[in-house]
XYZ file of C-alpha atoms in Angstrom:
728
model
C 0.053 -0.062 0.026
C 1.491 3.370 -1.176
C 1.251 5.746 1.560
C 2.742 9.459 1.931
C 5.123 10.439 4.435
C 3.703 11.018 7.805
C 2.824 14.522 8.309
C 3.253 16.601 11.478
C 0.402 15.888 14.191
C 0.552 19.376 15.286
C -2.634 20.693 13.415
C -4.528 22.534 15.938
C -6.535 25.196 14.207
C -5.250 28.620 13.881
C -6.897 31.395 16.085
C -9.182 33.653 14.723
C -7.322 36.354 13.157
C -8.384 39.703 12.043
C -10.603 39.649 8.794
C -11.676 41.882 6.096
C -14.480 44.117 6.980
C -17.711 43.148 5.191
C -21.106 43.955 4.897
C -23.265 42.672 7.987
C -23.819 38.863 7.926
C -27.474 39.305 8.073
C -27.789 41.489 4.882
C -25.122 39.166 3.001
C -27.530 36.327 3.809
C -30.409 38.087 2.575
C -28.428 38.844 -0.715
C -27.444 35.162 -1.189
C -30.874 34.003 -0.530
C -32.281 36.712 -3.160
C -29.955 35.552 -5.838
C -31.323 31.868 -6.148
C -34.989 33.398 -5.652
C -34.223 35.910 -8.642
C -32.906 32.943 -10.778
C -36.074 31.030 -10.068
C -38.193 33.981 -11.020
C -36.186 34.430 -14.175
C -36.698 30.875 -15.076
C -40.700 31.100 -14.374
C -40.692 34.279 -16.417
C -39.204 32.972 -19.488
C -41.145 29.943 -19.205
C -44.388 32.025 -19.078
C -43.443 34.153 -21.958
C -42.377 31.010 -24.003
C -45.345 29.270 -23.133
C -47.859 32.198 -23.863
C -45.984 33.011 -27.049
C -45.752 29.536 -28.491
C -48.999 27.974 -27.098
C -50.257 27.202 -30.720
C -52.976 25.587 -32.596
C -53.695 22.686 -34.741
C -53.732 24.704 -37.948
C -56.725 26.208 -39.744
C -59.917 24.197 -39.888
C -63.265 24.780 -41.086
C -64.785 28.428 -40.566
C -67.701 28.926 -38.323
C -71.059 28.745 -39.619
C -74.556 27.154 -39.166
C -75.709 29.185 -36.145
C -78.363 32.035 -35.886
C -77.553 35.093 -37.697
C -80.528 37.537 -37.051
C -78.512 40.675 -36.192
C -76.089 40.536 -39.227
C -77.252 43.212 -41.988
C -78.204 41.750 -45.092
C -76.114 44.193 -47.108
C -72.842 42.382 -45.147
C -74.204 39.004 -45.841
C -74.824 39.755 -49.480
C -71.896 42.152 -49.904
C -68.105 41.587 -50.517
C -65.429 40.012 -48.473
C -63.983 43.019 -47.326
C -65.923 44.815 -44.279
C -65.423 48.410 -42.967
C -67.418 49.018 -39.880
C -65.054 51.819 -38.625
C -66.697 54.893 -37.785
C -70.236 55.646 -37.975
C -70.578 53.848 -41.468
C -71.076 50.251 -42.755
C -69.338 49.422 -45.897
C -68.365 46.110 -47.883
C -66.351 45.910 -50.815
C -66.094 43.401 -53.579
C -62.998 42.291 -55.634
C -63.274 43.480 -59.042
C -63.660 41.357 -61.939
C -60.608 39.834 -63.172
C -58.880 40.353 -59.841
C -57.390 38.147 -57.356
C -56.136 38.547 -53.919
C -54.108 35.742 -52.584
C -54.109 36.175 -48.818
C -52.013 33.422 -46.436
C -52.952 32.974 -42.855
C -51.098 31.723 -39.783
C -47.672 32.797 -40.552
C -44.969 33.832 -40.675
C -43.542 30.410 -40.648
C -39.489 29.824 -40.622
C -39.841 27.090 -43.361
C -42.770 28.005 -45.673
C -43.404 31.625 -45.398
C -40.036 32.293 -47.254
C -40.760 29.714 -49.878
C -44.116 31.076 -50.647
C -42.755 34.714 -50.902
C -40.021 33.573 -53.169
C -42.817 32.395 -55.495
C -44.616 35.370 -55.375
C -41.686 37.490 -55.730
C -40.601 35.668 -58.926
C -43.881 36.117 -60.496
C -44.138 39.919 -59.166
C -47.227 39.016 -57.469
C -48.253 40.973 -54.468
C -49.772 38.755 -51.482
C -51.832 39.676 -48.147
C -50.239 37.720 -45.215
C -52.324 37.819 -42.036
C -49.881 37.026 -39.385
C -50.276 36.008 -35.854
C -48.517 37.762 -32.851
C -46.908 34.480 -31.611
C -45.318 33.698 -34.929
C -44.194 37.271 -35.400
C -42.541 37.652 -32.089
C -40.444 34.314 -32.684
C -39.546 35.010 -36.275
C -39.457 38.951 -36.813
C -36.974 38.715 -39.596
C -39.382 36.943 -41.912
C -41.890 39.560 -41.424
C -39.450 42.137 -42.363
C -38.607 40.494 -45.266
C -42.280 40.329 -46.335
C -42.756 43.862 -45.898
C -39.370 44.667 -47.932
C -40.939 42.832 -50.681
C -43.831 44.980 -50.867
C -46.329 42.421 -49.541
C -49.245 43.639 -47.315
C -49.491 42.606 -43.751
C -52.823 41.999 -41.622
C -53.490 40.831 -37.976
C -54.596 37.490 -37.340
C -54.610 37.727 -33.504
C -51.582 36.736 -31.318
C -52.578 33.300 -30.466
C -55.333 32.471 -32.768
C -58.197 31.804 -30.562
C -61.906 31.969 -31.843
C -62.803 35.682 -30.907
C -66.272 34.872 -30.711
C -65.848 32.671 -27.720
C -63.825 35.388 -25.974
C -64.375 38.339 -23.856
C -64.025 41.869 -24.828
C -60.785 42.112 -22.747
C -59.417 38.996 -24.227
C -59.948 40.432 -27.622
C -58.394 43.739 -26.934
C -55.377 41.719 -25.312
C -54.827 39.642 -28.532
C -54.901 42.725 -30.560
C -52.704 44.864 -28.622
C -49.804 42.146 -28.520
C -50.035 41.506 -31.900
C -49.547 45.005 -32.571
C -46.791 45.294 -30.265
C -45.096 42.188 -32.053
C -45.457 44.113 -35.375
C -43.935 47.197 -33.952
C -40.991 45.412 -32.504
C -40.410 43.270 -35.519
C -40.825 45.636 -38.454
C -41.946 49.019 -36.827
C -45.379 48.944 -38.231
C -48.847 48.649 -37.121
C -51.737 47.703 -39.529
C -55.261 48.300 -39.307
C -56.256 44.900 -41.364
C -57.647 42.270 -39.771
C -59.008 38.782 -40.258
C -60.468 36.781 -37.433
C -59.365 33.005 -37.019
C -61.906 30.491 -37.963
C -63.678 32.876 -40.373
C -64.799 32.099 -43.854
C -67.453 33.843 -46.285
C -69.599 36.762 -45.129
C -72.552 34.314 -45.673
C -71.006 32.177 -42.758
C -71.142 35.164 -40.356
C -73.378 34.282 -37.062
C -74.376 36.837 -34.424
C -71.329 36.118 -32.230
C -68.975 36.704 -35.124
C -70.807 40.082 -36.113
C -70.566 41.149 -32.703
C -66.666 40.812 -33.160
C -66.494 42.311 -36.396
C -68.561 45.402 -35.149
C -65.964 45.431 -31.999
C -63.123 45.354 -34.502
C -64.288 48.206 -36.410
C -64.731 50.282 -33.277
C -60.999 49.455 -32.647
C -60.576 50.795 -36.204
C -59.875 47.674 -38.204
C -61.082 46.557 -41.565
C -62.144 43.061 -41.561
C -61.253 40.643 -44.425
C -63.432 37.386 -44.959
C -62.869 35.161 -48.268
C -64.666 34.204 -51.429
C -62.917 31.097 -51.888
C -61.482 28.703 -49.463
C -58.608 26.336 -51.092
C -58.743 24.016 -48.065
C -54.886 23.466 -48.766
C -54.747 22.642 -44.944
C -56.314 19.153 -45.763
C -53.409 18.610 -48.326
C -55.633 17.616 -51.119
C -52.797 17.998 -53.752
C -50.908 20.932 -55.631
C -53.517 20.957 -58.587
C -56.808 20.555 -56.577
C -55.485 23.631 -54.484
C -54.884 25.591 -57.813
C -58.488 24.618 -59.102
C -60.010 25.750 -55.847
C -58.382 28.971 -55.820
C -59.346 29.803 -59.501
C -62.276 32.070 -59.564
C -65.840 30.707 -60.531
C -67.497 31.631 -62.848
C -64.526 32.508 -64.932
C -63.728 36.385 -65.180
C -65.219 37.109 -61.540
C -63.000 38.558 -58.833
C -62.022 36.682 -55.690
C -60.189 37.124 -52.161
C -58.514 33.611 -52.096
C -57.432 32.077 -48.678
C -54.255 29.939 -48.542
C -51.845 29.173 -45.631
C -48.191 29.728 -45.219
C -47.906 27.956 -41.762
C -49.638 25.759 -39.420
C -48.139 22.430 -40.943
C -46.617 21.186 -44.162
C -47.369 23.704 -46.819
C -45.555 22.206 -49.801
C -48.671 21.600 -51.825
C -49.452 25.172 -51.324
C -46.157 26.271 -52.640
C -46.466 23.918 -55.556
C -49.902 25.080 -56.201
C -48.644 28.700 -56.472
C -46.496 27.600 -59.272
C -49.412 26.435 -61.062
C -52.111 29.140 -60.112
C -50.335 32.557 -60.636
C -49.106 31.457 -64.418
C -52.664 30.053 -65.232
C -54.531 33.090 -63.917
C -52.072 35.617 -65.630
C -52.570 33.628 -68.915
C -56.373 34.199 -68.519
C -56.036 37.903 -68.112
C -56.061 38.275 -64.055
C -54.263 40.794 -62.265
C -53.204 40.465 -58.462
C -54.142 43.023 -55.946
C -53.930 43.439 -52.289
C -56.693 44.220 -49.657
C -55.883 47.862 -49.705
C -56.184 48.085 -53.236
C -59.873 46.722 -53.091
C -60.784 49.267 -50.421
C -59.130 51.933 -52.276
C -56.621 52.962 -49.755
C -52.984 53.499 -50.345
C -52.230 51.510 -47.478
C -53.444 49.859 -44.315
C -50.019 49.630 -42.895
C -48.248 52.536 -41.424
C -45.092 52.992 -39.380
C -44.915 53.414 -35.463
C -43.713 56.239 -33.463
C -40.215 55.931 -31.441
C -41.946 55.102 -28.071
C -43.973 52.302 -29.597
C -41.188 50.932 -31.500
C -38.805 50.487 -28.475
C -41.873 48.911 -26.730
C -42.014 46.427 -29.334
C -38.361 45.483 -29.525
C -38.233 44.846 -25.862
C -41.278 42.578 -26.165
C -39.795 40.827 -29.198
C -36.474 40.535 -27.618
C -38.080 39.212 -24.412
C -39.788 36.464 -26.743
C -36.361 35.811 -28.329
C -34.390 35.468 -24.779
C -37.160 33.218 -23.388
C -37.133 30.882 -26.383
C -33.144 30.608 -26.303
C -33.477 30.205 -22.440
C -36.149 27.397 -22.801
C -34.171 25.801 -25.130
C -31.271 25.532 -22.820
C -33.457 24.352 -19.933
C -34.978 21.610 -22.086
C -31.422 20.404 -22.659
C -30.592 20.676 -19.044
C -33.800 18.852 -18.207
C -32.992 16.069 -20.600
C -29.559 15.846 -19.039
C -31.080 16.073 -15.384
C -33.719 13.497 -16.015
C -31.195 11.170 -17.618
C -28.775 11.383 -14.855
C -31.478 10.979 -12.019
C -32.590 7.701 -13.878
C -29.028 6.559 -14.581
C -28.225 7.212 -10.998
C -31.333 5.298 -9.658
C -30.497 2.372 -11.781
C -26.631 2.418 -10.809
C -27.443 2.876 -7.247
C -30.002 -0.315 -7.114
C -27.553 -2.397 -9.088
C -24.583 -1.422 -6.944
C -26.491 -1.791 -3.742
C -27.544 -5.198 -4.730
C -23.963 -6.033 -5.388
C -22.794 -4.682 -2.181
C -25.347 -6.250 -0.107
C -24.499 -9.822 -1.591
C -20.652 -9.050 -0.822
C -21.543 -8.124 2.938
C -23.473 -11.009 3.249
C -20.824 -13.322 2.175
C -18.492 -11.571 4.143
C -20.664 -11.970 7.646
C -21.577 -15.770 6.613
C -17.893 -16.698 5.571
C -14.721 -17.288 7.712
C -13.138 -14.112 8.659
C -10.921 -12.638 11.223
C -12.559 -10.538 13.811
C -11.630 -7.456 15.769
C -11.627 -7.805 19.645
C -9.411 -5.405 20.815
C -10.620 -2.560 23.004
C -11.618 0.750 21.075
C -11.333 4.354 22.146
C -14.516 6.366 21.421
C -14.301 10.350 21.329
C -17.273 12.558 21.956
C -16.588 16.125 21.275
C -19.186 18.301 23.104
C -20.273 21.926 23.052
C -23.249 22.878 25.318
C -24.922 19.291 24.956
C -26.553 18.855 28.271
C -29.682 17.811 26.875
C -28.222 15.099 24.762
C -25.104 13.840 26.568
C -26.632 11.589 28.876
C -28.333 9.331 26.256
C -25.232 9.350 24.337
C -23.035 8.209 27.016
C -25.464 5.548 28.327
C -25.741 4.040 24.915
C -21.947 3.863 24.570
C -21.594 2.390 28.106
C -24.062 -0.412 27.053
C -21.766 -1.315 24.124
C -21.032 -5.182 23.857
C -17.555 -4.391 22.582
C -14.913 -3.173 25.191
C -14.483 0.653 25.059
C -12.867 3.693 26.457
C -15.049 6.734 26.227
C -13.406 10.085 26.069
C -15.683 13.287 26.511
C -14.068 16.404 25.213
C -15.869 19.323 26.549
C -14.917 22.143 24.158
C -15.491 24.922 26.443
C -19.224 24.441 27.174
C -21.327 27.221 28.788
C -23.502 24.927 30.196
C -22.951 22.335 32.536
C -22.471 19.539 29.986
C -18.828 18.375 31.725
C -20.496 18.141 35.259
C -23.347 16.197 33.840
C -21.089 13.784 32.023
C -19.095 13.345 35.077
C -22.184 12.973 37.397
C -23.324 9.924 35.279
C -20.452 7.806 37.119
C -20.246 5.788 34.097
C -17.334 3.235 33.821
C -14.575 4.057 31.573
C -15.574 7.556 30.937
C -13.050 10.290 31.042
C -13.906 13.690 30.545
C -11.665 16.362 29.105
C -12.101 20.018 29.750
C -10.528 22.341 27.413
C -11.178 25.962 26.090
C -13.175 26.193 23.035
C -11.321 25.740 19.827
C -13.673 24.210 17.553
C -14.851 20.636 16.849
C -11.645 19.507 14.642
C -9.577 20.758 17.505
C -11.631 18.856 20.102
C -11.515 15.332 18.231
C -7.824 15.786 17.829
C -7.357 16.352 21.492
C -9.621 13.157 21.950
C -7.373 11.061 19.629
C -4.061 12.114 21.401
C -5.937 11.121 24.963
C -6.840 7.693 23.307
C -5.447 4.593 24.665
C -5.985 2.380 21.802
C -5.135 2.201 17.927
C -8.716 2.340 16.901
C -10.836 5.582 17.594
C -14.506 5.705 17.141
C -15.810 9.349 16.771
C -19.572 10.418 17.074
C -21.657 13.510 17.620
C -22.702 14.207 21.215
C -26.351 13.973 20.080
C -26.157 10.499 18.531
C -27.176 7.307 20.149
C -25.279 3.940 19.449
C -26.814 0.665 19.610
C -25.149 -2.012 21.824
C -23.622 -3.810 18.664
C -22.774 -0.561 16.734
C -19.076 -0.025 17.992
C -18.157 -3.920 17.568
C -19.618 -4.003 13.988
C -18.074 -0.590 12.923
C -14.473 -1.861 13.776
C -14.703 -5.122 12.161
C -13.485 -3.749 8.580
C -9.915 -3.118 10.565
C -9.097 -6.696 10.181
C -7.936 -5.611 6.866
C -4.710 -3.736 7.395
C -5.325 -1.647 4.268
C -8.420 -0.130 5.905
C -7.978 3.341 7.546
C -11.374 4.370 8.500
C -14.935 2.955 8.321
C -18.167 4.848 8.049
C -21.265 3.520 9.966
C -25.030 3.840 9.111
C -26.351 7.037 10.457
C -30.157 7.278 10.844
C -32.566 9.975 11.843
C -33.431 9.590 15.815
C -36.324 12.168 15.776
C -38.678 11.025 13.094
C -41.808 12.785 14.270
C -43.491 15.200 12.021
C -43.254 15.555 8.164
C -39.796 17.327 8.362
C -38.373 14.421 10.448
C -39.793 11.753 7.901
C -38.321 13.677 4.893
C -35.011 13.840 6.566
C -35.244 9.925 7.563
C -36.250 9.254 3.717
C -33.098 11.471 2.757
C -30.648 9.364 5.164
C -31.516 6.036 3.973
C -32.346 6.596 0.334
C -29.850 9.422 -0.417
C -26.818 8.966 2.110
C -26.534 5.191 3.071
C -27.642 3.875 -0.445
C -24.901 6.120 -1.901
C -22.259 4.712 0.503
C -22.841 1.438 -0.626
C -22.041 2.760 -4.119
C -19.077 4.641 -3.067
C -17.977 1.485 -1.194
C -17.864 -0.778 -3.975
C -15.969 1.866 -6.165
C -13.450 2.566 -3.263
C -14.030 6.304 -3.505
C -16.342 6.854 -0.318
C -16.214 10.721 0.041
C -17.432 11.311 3.786
C -17.062 9.546 7.007
C -20.253 10.859 8.830
C -19.467 12.807 11.869
C -22.430 10.814 13.533
C -20.604 7.315 13.417
C -17.180 6.836 12.033
C -13.983 4.882 13.065
C -10.412 5.560 12.382
C -7.157 3.762 12.638
C -4.994 6.305 14.695
C -2.010 5.664 12.204
C -4.310 6.535 9.294
C -5.372 9.710 10.984
C -1.609 10.881 11.486
C -0.840 9.988 7.892
C -3.617 12.260 6.766
C -2.552 15.120 8.957
C -5.292 14.741 11.656
C -8.593 16.707 11.607
C -8.607 19.804 10.084
C -10.254 23.108 10.482
C -9.555 24.234 6.991
C -13.183 23.547 6.007
C -16.615 23.428 7.601
C -16.911 19.643 6.716
C -14.167 18.206 8.642
C -15.569 14.839 8.238
C -15.497 14.954 4.398
C -12.141 16.633 4.627
C -10.584 13.965 6.658
C -11.978 11.114 4.644
C -10.566 12.963 1.479
C -7.246 13.154 2.962
C -7.125 9.529 3.872
C -7.850 8.574 0.518
C -4.875 10.633 -0.826
C -2.639 9.065 1.803
C -3.235 5.740 0.193
C -5.694 4.143 2.867
C -8.897 2.240 2.086
C -12.342 3.436 3.294
C -15.080 1.070 4.185
C -18.694 1.198 4.898
C -20.367 -1.192 7.610
C -24.309 -0.791 6.964
C -25.095 -2.687 10.026
C -23.074 -0.314 12.504
C -26.329 1.720 13.290
C -26.469 5.229 14.928
C -29.364 7.502 15.488
C -28.586 11.009 15.345
C -30.801 14.232 15.880
C -31.988 16.072 12.847
C -33.055 19.645 12.771
C -36.646 19.864 13.747
C -37.449 23.212 12.040
C -36.681 24.485 8.406
C -34.585 27.380 9.886
C -32.481 24.730 11.647
C -32.222 22.394 8.633
C -31.389 25.442 6.308
C -28.093 26.149 8.631
C -26.989 22.807 8.854
C -27.327 22.048 5.175
C -25.788 25.226 4.162
C -22.931 24.199 6.050
C -22.679 20.902 5.168
C -23.012 22.095 1.276
C -20.368 24.961 1.948
C -18.040 22.606 3.683
C -18.472 19.843 0.886
C -17.497 22.394 -1.868
C -14.531 23.600 0.397
C -13.318 20.082 0.826
C -13.645 19.221 -2.858
C -11.863 22.147 -3.768
C -9.081 21.601 -1.287
C -8.472 18.099 -2.458
C -8.931 18.904 -6.147
C -5.204 18.060 -6.800
C -6.249 14.464 -6.483
C -7.431 14.387 -10.264
C -3.921 14.382 -11.250
C -2.608 11.832 -8.559
C -1.927 8.133 -8.961
C -2.811 5.143 -6.948
C -5.822 5.322 -4.475
C -5.463 9.221 -4.422
C -5.862 9.282 -8.143
C -8.780 6.664 -8.125
C -10.496 8.715 -5.594
C -9.762 12.114 -7.426
C -10.911 10.680 -11.029
C -13.955 8.818 -9.674
C -15.112 10.051 -6.350
C -14.529 13.845 -6.931
C -16.507 13.747 -10.530
C -19.461 11.658 -8.726
C -19.656 14.194 -5.815
C -19.741 16.966 -8.266
C -22.334 15.522 -10.396
C -24.757 14.134 -7.676
C -24.031 16.322 -4.934
C -23.813 19.675 -6.625
C -24.614 19.793 -10.164
C -27.876 17.503 -10.116
C -29.223 19.078 -6.925
C -29.024 22.632 -8.677
C -30.869 21.623 -11.612
C -33.220 19.420 -10.139
C -36.006 21.957 -9.551
C -36.154 22.095 -13.396
C -38.272 19.018 -13.312
C -40.866 20.675 -11.130
C -40.715 24.000 -12.880
C -41.336 22.306 -16.222
C -43.737 20.187 -14.895
C -45.965 23.246 -13.842
C -45.304 24.822 -17.460
C -46.498 21.538 -18.767
C -49.723 21.642 -16.858
C -50.162 25.344 -17.975
C -49.180 25.456 -21.428
C -48.845 21.783 -22.445
C -50.691 18.513 -22.063
C -51.475 18.126 -18.389
C -52.167 14.283 -18.636
C -48.700 13.591 -20.481
C -46.994 16.069 -17.946
C -48.711 14.277 -14.906
C -47.723 10.932 -16.482
C -43.912 12.058 -16.849
C -43.604 13.514 -13.451
C -45.355 10.516 -11.888
C -42.885 8.276 -13.762
C -39.896 10.182 -12.265
C -41.548 9.922 -8.944
C -42.205 6.262 -9.389
C -38.313 5.621 -10.233
C -37.533 7.360 -7.282
C -40.019 5.586 -5.181
C -38.663 2.132 -6.108
C -35.144 3.277 -5.471
C -36.455 4.432 -1.963
C -38.258 1.379 -1.099
C -35.196 -0.716 -2.130
C -32.978 1.139 0.125
C -35.401 0.912 3.333
C -35.547 -2.947 2.402
C -31.773 -3.240 2.519
C -31.787 -1.193 5.864
C -34.680 -3.421 7.439
C -36.980 -0.389 7.431
C -40.733 0.135 7.580
C -41.951 1.269 4.212
C -44.747 3.579 5.812
C -42.872 6.751 5.923
C -42.540 6.675 1.993
C -46.164 8.072 1.880
C -44.162 11.351 2.511
C -41.945 11.128 -0.652
C -44.106 12.862 -3.046
C -44.435 15.935 -0.810
C -40.569 15.666 -0.297
C -39.906 16.030 -3.863
C -42.391 19.201 -4.147
C -41.327 21.170 -1.202
C -38.233 19.527 0.466
C -36.070 19.355 -3.022
C -36.795 23.190 -3.466
C -35.391 24.219 0.223
C -31.965 22.021 -0.686
C -31.865 23.585 -3.957
C -31.950 27.230 -2.422
C -29.523 26.047 -0.091
C -27.128 24.817 -2.400
C -27.131 27.845 -4.583
C -26.629 29.957 -1.312
C -23.560 27.516 -0.620
C -22.285 27.923 -4.079
C -22.591 31.604 -4.134
C -20.940 31.794 -0.930
C -17.868 29.714 -2.177
C -17.704 32.089 -5.221
C -17.950 35.148 -3.297
C -14.789 33.848 -0.928
C -16.804 34.379 2.236
C -15.518 32.277 5.241
C -19.050 30.992 6.693
C -18.508 30.660 10.633
C -19.610 27.524 12.347
C -23.252 27.431 13.082
C -24.285 25.376 16.073
C -27.918 23.725 16.101
C -30.199 24.102 18.726
C -30.774 20.533 20.464
C -33.799 19.128 21.665
C -32.614 15.917 23.212
C -35.393 13.831 21.653
C -33.385 11.260 20.003
C -35.176 7.699 20.642
C -33.233 4.401 20.081
C -35.935 2.632 18.426
C -36.561 -1.039 18.673
C -33.837 -2.964 16.897
C -35.063 -3.791 13.321
C -34.645 -7.539 12.286
C -31.865 -6.537 10.122
C -30.412 -8.470 7.166
C -27.088 -7.349 8.083
C -26.380 -6.384 4.718
């Protein structure tokens, strides 16, 4: 086994020195909390913009008709396809004989509109394009190219709804957003309008006529049609051209075609047939403005309106790009989550089988006494249970309580218990790493077990924890930490996290020989290995992760004993949970950065660096940072997509995680009943962990040295009845 030369054991923490003057901690915390909330708000905003501006339709279908039309004036029904209800007058316009107006709905489309325009330009034929605000905002350059080519632009609403079924405020919103998109895309507005799902004036009913009157009040000239080619049915190019040819011959017509909403290749081919045919028959092509007798129905906008439109179109463009990135990240996160679950189950099963073979086969046993070090600072509520559980151990132990300058009667209480083999060491407050080092230096034995003062051991824990030391290559062993206060929803969520997240992960890391953390609640060390690794360090806030990585780099093996059970006190409030996980996350980032050079080292250090550190970065930093995308896009799908598909997809991810959790509970001999809280954990708990991790990352980037934050203790850890463990 390759080891580094022993380092000096004088690694007492540096006394706090002067620090740079910074903003008050509370203000800095508020700022770091604000940043992730702003990020979430930004993602939600771009999804909202993208959802509203891309929520499309299935293309044009049949026009409305067959409803009562008692209020539609006869001169409108029998009049021409262009209706002007602006002002106090009512006028309709017919297309002159031998005149055809080619109109195109639903664009602009990035594929088909340029092809339609190319045919029209080649034959020097004007077209009238009724565009939607959605498509205009998404493809402003195509709209500008239409205007540069001299084609006419009309409004076809923003999101293509049936206006006859919308309220007046909805109609006004559709028009305003479309005009805003036109202003931002090309600096124009238009007073020409075609209602979605409209047809000929003979198909008007009372509801549609009411909308037409309102459009007139808003200053719009409404265009209906004479002939519908039904090109959206894709009947063939020649059939489309025939349907667009005026009947009887010589009659003028407003013809409906489409340049978006689906595959329009037949429409493009039909234009190649139709335009030469009609020109050969003496027809001329015009715009709606020509029929109305107006110079133009489109006009430039003012500077203020132009910039408002540009901001709107830019927001749509940014949201589109952001959603594309988010979609890719979601695919990555989803793949990682599913792959992780599969890998965890496969490796956990292999680990369980290997552990069973070790337990049932011939093996050397470790029976020599062990020193147990318990660092304590103001732990009067917890220390009696902890020491009594250690004193009841079925393995010979020496118990060293290091009172790290407690301001309560922790040390006196520990001595008053009068337990056998318990030594209380009093020292000034110097931090947990220093207290642990003090305990190790006072230890009488070469194997040292470390646990937090709020942790309770089972009688068999110490004995099972030290058995892997029969292998001389093993420098440290991680035990199986469990939540000892599981009452309440928060306790159940943490219980699920400990069993599923922490201990299932440790099985995988154990097989891969790259365990990143020996939990402070239950871990054992060979004193020689600790000295090789430089003893416990105060360089990071995760001294347990730091020493584990240092042991890897010193060439020692790290093992996991899943049957060495310990019950620790988990935070009982969201505030306390936040503080704990903030410290854990920040400390883990510190430790990973401190030992980053392991990526380039050889032997066990290199194996840890090239396997353990990437796994840590991906599954403990990257994936949790991106995991909320699953929930955000689930909400997006419920609002703007197919709700059933969205629910099924989210439920599928949850089902995979539930399967993983159920298997983890099975391996640990735990009841499956707490898993009813798993869906709520995914909805609420995951978001809290995301915010904590983002705050920790921002703290690390900012370079602020986070002070140690001690949690409030309740002392309500209960040693549960021993489960019928499978000893796996």
